[in-house]
Amino acid sequence: MPEIDAKVARRRFARAAATYAAASRLEAEAGSRMLERLDYVKLAPRRILEAGCGPGRESAALLARYPGAVLVELDFALPMLRRERSWFARLRGRTGAVQLCGDFARLPLAAGSVDLVWSNMALHWAADPPAVLRELARVLAEDGLVLFSTLGPDTLAELRAAAGSARVHRFADMHDVGDALVAAGFAAPVMDTERLTVTYPGGEALLADLRAGGQTLAAPVRSRGLAGRRFRGALGAALQACMRDGRLPVTYELVFGHAWKGAPRRRADGRSIVQFARRPHQPD
């Protein structure tokens, strides 16, 4: 799993609140594909948690699909929520949404209080993704669904090759995320990946897009030489060498997953739960 400094990541997204919506085209595409996946799920949630909601891009679509549900929009960067409320709430003109600023590894929600957890492109910004999955399992009701997207290890491969692995986040493999879901108590997780190539006019356009979306390095130990003139020159030359037909192709690996919250197998004290089914009476 990637190493993230949550405080640094929060500051990045807080600063990017005004520019995030325009720069997060990848997140918009992932959200659209997640909504398509709901077409194959039979669910009538009373409460939905949008974990890492950002400016609430999919909020209206979720409430349109489940008009009787209460939507809890949660993000760790308060300016994201303030911006969402400033224009999106007026646009939708309805009640039914509650906003919370908090960490999805420590949710201010009661156990079993949510029927659907929706998390679009947020899990890879968690300092401890397995802890987040355990917390999502805690707040989900039995037979509740978690549906999420995140980034896989091939993401930004071109930038990683040009800048060095220490300057670009490591993203978790799909299989590791699936294992973490099982360890968190979810049943039969379904995982799949899709690779997209986004082209930019050049290296500066790529870096500007990442900064505008808050997608910059937030590792606990960061190189202090990132802003050096020599490094910038070498990075620019390396990215220039990756240009194809006047454009810079950049790889993004989208990882999608969903899983159901099954019946608990252990009590809080660690003891296993064994259920005995009564056999139907057989006539003599």
Coordinates of C-alpha atoms in Angstrom, one line a residue:
M1 CA 0.0 0.0 0.0
P2 CA 1.3 3.6 -0.7
E3 CA 2.7 5.7 2.1
I4 CA 0.8 9.0 2.5
D5 CA 1.2 11.8 5.0
A6 CA -2.5 12.6 5.6
K7 CA -1.8 16.2 6.9
V8 CA 0.2 17.0 3.8
A9 CA -2.5 15.5 1.5
R10 CA -5.2 17.5 3.3
R11 CA -3.3 20.7 2.7
R12 CA -2.8 19.9 -0.9
F13 CA -6.5 19.4 -1.5
A14 CA -7.5 22.4 0.6
R15 CA -5.3 24.6 -1.6
A16 CA -6.6 23.0 -4.8
A17 CA -10.3 23.4 -3.9
A18 CA -10.9 26.2 -6.3
T19 CA -9.2 24.5 -9.3
Y20 CA -10.0 20.8 -8.5
A21 CA -13.2 20.4 -10.4
A22 CA -11.8 21.6 -13.7
A23 CA -8.6 19.6 -13.3
S24 CA -10.1 16.3 -12.1
R25 CA -11.3 14.9 -15.5
L26 CA -9.9 11.5 -14.6
E27 CA -12.0 11.4 -11.4
A28 CA -15.1 12.4 -13.4
E29 CA -14.5 9.5 -15.8
A30 CA -14.0 7.1 -13.0
G31 CA -17.2 8.3 -11.3
S32 CA -19.2 7.9 -14.6
R33 CA -18.0 4.3 -14.8
M34 CA -18.9 3.6 -11.2
L35 CA -22.4 4.8 -11.8
E36 CA -22.7 2.4 -14.7
R37 CA -21.8 -0.4 -12.3
L38 CA -24.7 0.4 -10.1
D39 CA -27.0 -0.6 -13.0
Y40 CA -26.2 -4.2 -12.1
V41 CA -26.8 -4.0 -8.4
K42 CA -30.1 -4.4 -6.6
L43 CA -30.0 -2.0 -3.7
A44 CA -32.4 0.4 -1.9
P45 CA -30.1 2.2 0.5
R46 CA -31.5 4.4 3.3
R47 CA -28.2 6.1 3.9
I48 CA -25.3 6.6 1.5
L49 CA -21.8 7.6 2.6
E50 CA -19.8 9.4 -0.1
A51 CA -16.3 9.0 1.3
G52 CA -13.9 11.5 -0.1
C53 CA -16.6 13.4 -1.9
G54 CA -14.5 16.4 -3.0
P55 CA -16.8 18.9 -4.7
G56 CA -19.6 16.3 -4.7
R57 CA -19.5 15.5 -8.4
E58 CA -21.6 12.4 -8.2
S59 CA -23.9 13.5 -5.4
A60 CA -26.8 14.5 -7.6
A61 CA -26.6 11.3 -9.6
L62 CA -26.6 9.2 -6.4
L63 CA -29.7 11.0 -5.0
A64 CA -31.5 10.8 -8.4
R65 CA -30.9 7.1 -8.4
Y66 CA -31.9 6.6 -4.7
P67 CA -34.3 9.5 -4.1
G68 CA -35.4 8.3 -0.7
A69 CA -31.9 8.1 0.7
V70 CA -29.9 10.4 3.0
L71 CA -26.5 11.2 1.5
V72 CA -23.6 11.8 3.8
E73 CA -20.9 13.7 2.0
L74 CA -17.5 13.4 3.7
D75 CA -14.1 14.9 2.9
F76 CA -11.0 15.6 4.9
A77 CA -10.4 19.0 3.3
L78 CA -13.0 21.6 4.5
P79 CA -12.6 24.0 1.6
M80 CA -13.8 21.2 -0.7
L81 CA -17.0 21.0 1.3
R82 CA -17.4 24.7 1.4
R83 CA -17.0 25.0 -2.3
E84 CA -19.5 22.1 -2.9
R85 CA -22.0 23.8 -0.7
S86 CA -21.5 27.2 -2.3
W87 CA -22.7 26.2 -5.8
F88 CA -23.8 22.6 -5.9
A89 CA -26.4 22.9 -3.1
R90 CA -28.0 25.8 -4.9
L91 CA -28.0 23.9 -8.2
R92 CA -29.7 20.8 -6.8
G93 CA -32.2 22.7 -4.7
R94 CA -33.1 19.9 -2.4
T95 CA -32.5 18.5 1.1
G96 CA -31.3 15.0 1.9
A97 CA -27.5 15.6 2.1
V98 CA -25.4 16.0 5.2
Q99 CA -21.8 17.3 5.0
L100 CA -19.1 16.1 7.3
C101 CA -15.4 17.1 7.4
G102 CA -13.4 14.2 8.7
D103 CA -11.0 11.3 8.2
F104 CA -12.5 8.2 6.6
A105 CA -10.2 6.1 8.8
R106 CA -12.1 7.4 11.8
L107 CA -15.6 8.0 10.7
P108 CA -18.0 9.9 13.0
L109 CA -20.8 7.5 12.2
A110 CA -22.4 4.7 14.2
A111 CA -21.7 1.1 13.4
G112 CA -24.1 -0.4 10.9
S113 CA -25.6 3.0 10.0
V114 CA -24.9 3.1 6.2
D115 CA -26.2 0.9 3.4
L116 CA -24.0 2.0 0.6
V117 CA -20.4 3.4 0.7
W118 CA -19.3 5.2 -2.4
S119 CA -15.7 6.3 -2.7
N120 CA -14.4 7.7 -6.0
M121 CA -10.6 8.0 -6.3
A122 CA -10.0 8.6 -2.6
L123 CA -8.6 5.4 -1.2
H124 CA -5.1 5.9 -2.5
W125 CA -4.9 9.2 -0.5
A126 CA -5.4 7.3 2.8
A127 CA -2.4 7.0 5.2
D128 CA -3.6 3.5 6.1
P129 CA -5.9 2.0 3.4
P130 CA -6.6 -1.3 5.3
A131 CA -7.7 0.8 8.3
V132 CA -10.0 2.7 6.1
L133 CA -11.6 -0.5 4.7
R134 CA -12.1 -1.8 8.3
E135 CA -13.8 1.4 9.2
L136 CA -16.0 1.3 6.1
A137 CA -16.9 -2.2 7.1
R138 CA -17.8 -1.0 10.6
V139 CA -20.3 1.6 9.5
L140 CA -21.9 -0.6 6.8
A141 CA -25.0 -2.4 7.7
E142 CA -25.2 -6.2 7.1
D143 CA -25.7 -6.8 3.4
G144 CA -24.5 -3.3 2.7
L145 CA -22.3 -2.5 -0.4
V146 CA -19.0 -0.7 -0.8
L147 CA -18.2 0.5 -4.3
F148 CA -14.9 2.4 -4.9
S149 CA -12.3 3.4 -7.5
T150 CA -8.6 4.0 -6.8
L151 CA -5.3 4.1 -8.7
G152 CA -3.2 1.1 -9.6
P153 CA 0.6 0.7 -9.9
D154 CA 0.9 1.6 -13.6
T155 CA -0.4 5.1 -12.9
L156 CA 2.0 7.9 -14.0
A157 CA 4.5 5.3 -15.2
E158 CA 6.0 7.9 -17.6
L159 CA 6.4 10.5 -14.8
R160 CA 7.9 7.9 -12.4
A161 CA 10.5 6.9 -15.0
A162 CA 11.4 10.6 -15.6
A163 CA 11.4 11.9 -12.1
G164 CA 12.4 8.8 -10.1
S165 CA 10.3 6.5 -8.0
A166 CA 10.9 8.5 -4.8
R167 CA 9.1 11.5 -6.3
V168 CA 5.9 9.7 -7.4
H169 CA 3.5 7.8 -5.2
R170 CA 3.4 4.1 -5.2
F171 CA -0.1 2.8 -5.8
A172 CA -1.5 -0.5 -4.5
D173 CA -1.9 -3.5 -6.7
M174 CA -5.5 -4.7 -7.4
H175 CA -4.9 -8.0 -5.7
D176 CA -3.5 -6.4 -2.5
V177 CA -6.6 -4.2 -2.3
G178 CA -8.8 -7.3 -2.7
D179 CA -6.9 -9.1 0.0
A180 CA -7.4 -6.0 2.3
L181 CA -11.1 -6.1 1.6
V182 CA -11.3 -9.7 2.7
A183 CA -9.2 -9.0 5.8
A184 CA -11.6 -6.1 6.7
G185 CA -14.5 -8.5 6.7
F186 CA -16.0 -8.0 3.3
A187 CA -17.4 -11.0 1.3
A188 CA -16.4 -12.0 -2.2
P189 CA -14.8 -8.8 -3.5
V190 CA -14.9 -8.1 -7.2
M191 CA -11.9 -6.2 -8.6
D192 CA -11.0 -5.1 -12.1
T193 CA -8.7 -2.6 -13.8
E194 CA -8.9 -0.3 -16.8
R195 CA -5.9 1.5 -18.3
L196 CA -6.4 5.0 -19.8
T197 CA -3.9 7.1 -21.7
V198 CA -4.3 10.8 -21.3
T199 CA -2.2 13.1 -23.6
Y200 CA -0.9 16.5 -22.7
P201 CA 0.8 19.3 -24.7
G202 CA 4.0 18.6 -22.7
G203 CA 5.5 18.0 -19.3
E204 CA 4.6 21.4 -17.9
A205 CA 0.9 20.9 -18.8
L206 CA 1.0 17.5 -17.0
L207 CA 2.6 19.0 -13.8
A208 CA 0.2 22.0 -13.9
D209 CA -2.8 19.6 -14.1
L210 CA -1.6 17.6 -11.2
R211 CA -1.0 20.7 -9.0
A212 CA -4.4 22.1 -9.9
G213 CA -6.1 18.8 -8.8
G214 CA -4.1 18.5 -5.6
Q215 CA -2.4 15.4 -7.0
T216 CA 1.2 16.1 -5.9
L217 CA 3.5 14.1 -3.7
A218 CA 2.3 13.8 -0.1
A219 CA 4.7 11.1 1.2
P220 CA 5.9 11.2 4.8
V221 CA 9.5 11.7 3.6
R222 CA 9.7 14.0 0.6
S223 CA 12.8 15.0 -1.4
R224 CA 13.8 18.6 -0.7
G225 CA 15.2 18.9 -4.2
L226 CA 12.0 18.9 -6.1
A227 CA 12.0 22.6 -6.8
G228 CA 15.7 22.8 -7.9
R229 CA 16.5 24.2 -11.3
R230 CA 18.7 21.3 -12.2
F231 CA 16.0 18.8 -11.3
R232 CA 13.3 20.7 -13.2
G233 CA 15.6 20.8 -16.3
A234 CA 16.3 17.1 -16.1
L235 CA 12.6 16.3 -15.6
G236 CA 11.6 18.4 -18.5
A237 CA 14.1 16.8 -20.8
A238 CA 13.1 13.3 -19.7
L239 CA 9.4 14.1 -20.4
Q240 CA 10.2 15.7 -23.7
A241 CA 11.8 12.4 -24.8
C242 CA 8.5 10.7 -24.1
M243 CA 6.6 12.9 -26.6
R244 CA 4.7 11.2 -29.4
D245 CA 3.4 13.2 -32.4
G246 CA 3.6 16.4 -30.4
R247 CA 1.8 15.1 -27.3
L248 CA 2.9 13.5 -24.0
P249 CA 1.0 10.3 -23.4
V250 CA 0.5 9.5 -19.7
T251 CA -0.8 6.2 -18.3
Y252 CA -3.5 6.0 -15.6
E253 CA -4.5 2.6 -14.2
L254 CA -8.0 2.7 -12.7
V255 CA -8.9 0.1 -10.2
F256 CA -12.6 -0.6 -9.4
G257 CA -13.8 -2.7 -6.6
H258 CA -17.0 -3.6 -4.8
A259 CA -17.9 -6.0 -2.0
W260 CA -20.7 -6.8 0.3
K261 CA -20.8 -6.6 4.1
G262 CA -21.6 -10.1 5.2
A263 CA -22.8 -11.4 8.6
P264 CA -20.1 -11.0 11.3
R265 CA -17.9 -14.0 11.8
R266 CA -16.3 -12.8 15.1
R267 CA -17.5 -10.9 18.2
A268 CA -15.7 -7.8 19.4
D269 CA -13.8 -9.9 21.9
G270 CA -12.4 -12.1 19.1
R271 CA -14.6 -15.2 19.7
S272 CA -16.0 -16.8 16.6
I273 CA -19.7 -16.7 15.8
V274 CA -21.2 -20.1 14.9
Q275 CA -24.7 -20.2 13.5
F276 CA -26.8 -23.3 13.6
A277 CA -29.6 -23.7 11.0
R278 CA -32.6 -25.6 12.1
R279 CA -33.3 -28.6 9.8
P280 CA -36.9 -28.9 8.6
H281 CA -38.9 -31.6 10.3
Q282 CA -39.1 -34.8 8.4
P283 CA -42.3 -36.8 8.7
D284 CA -42.1 -40.4 9.9

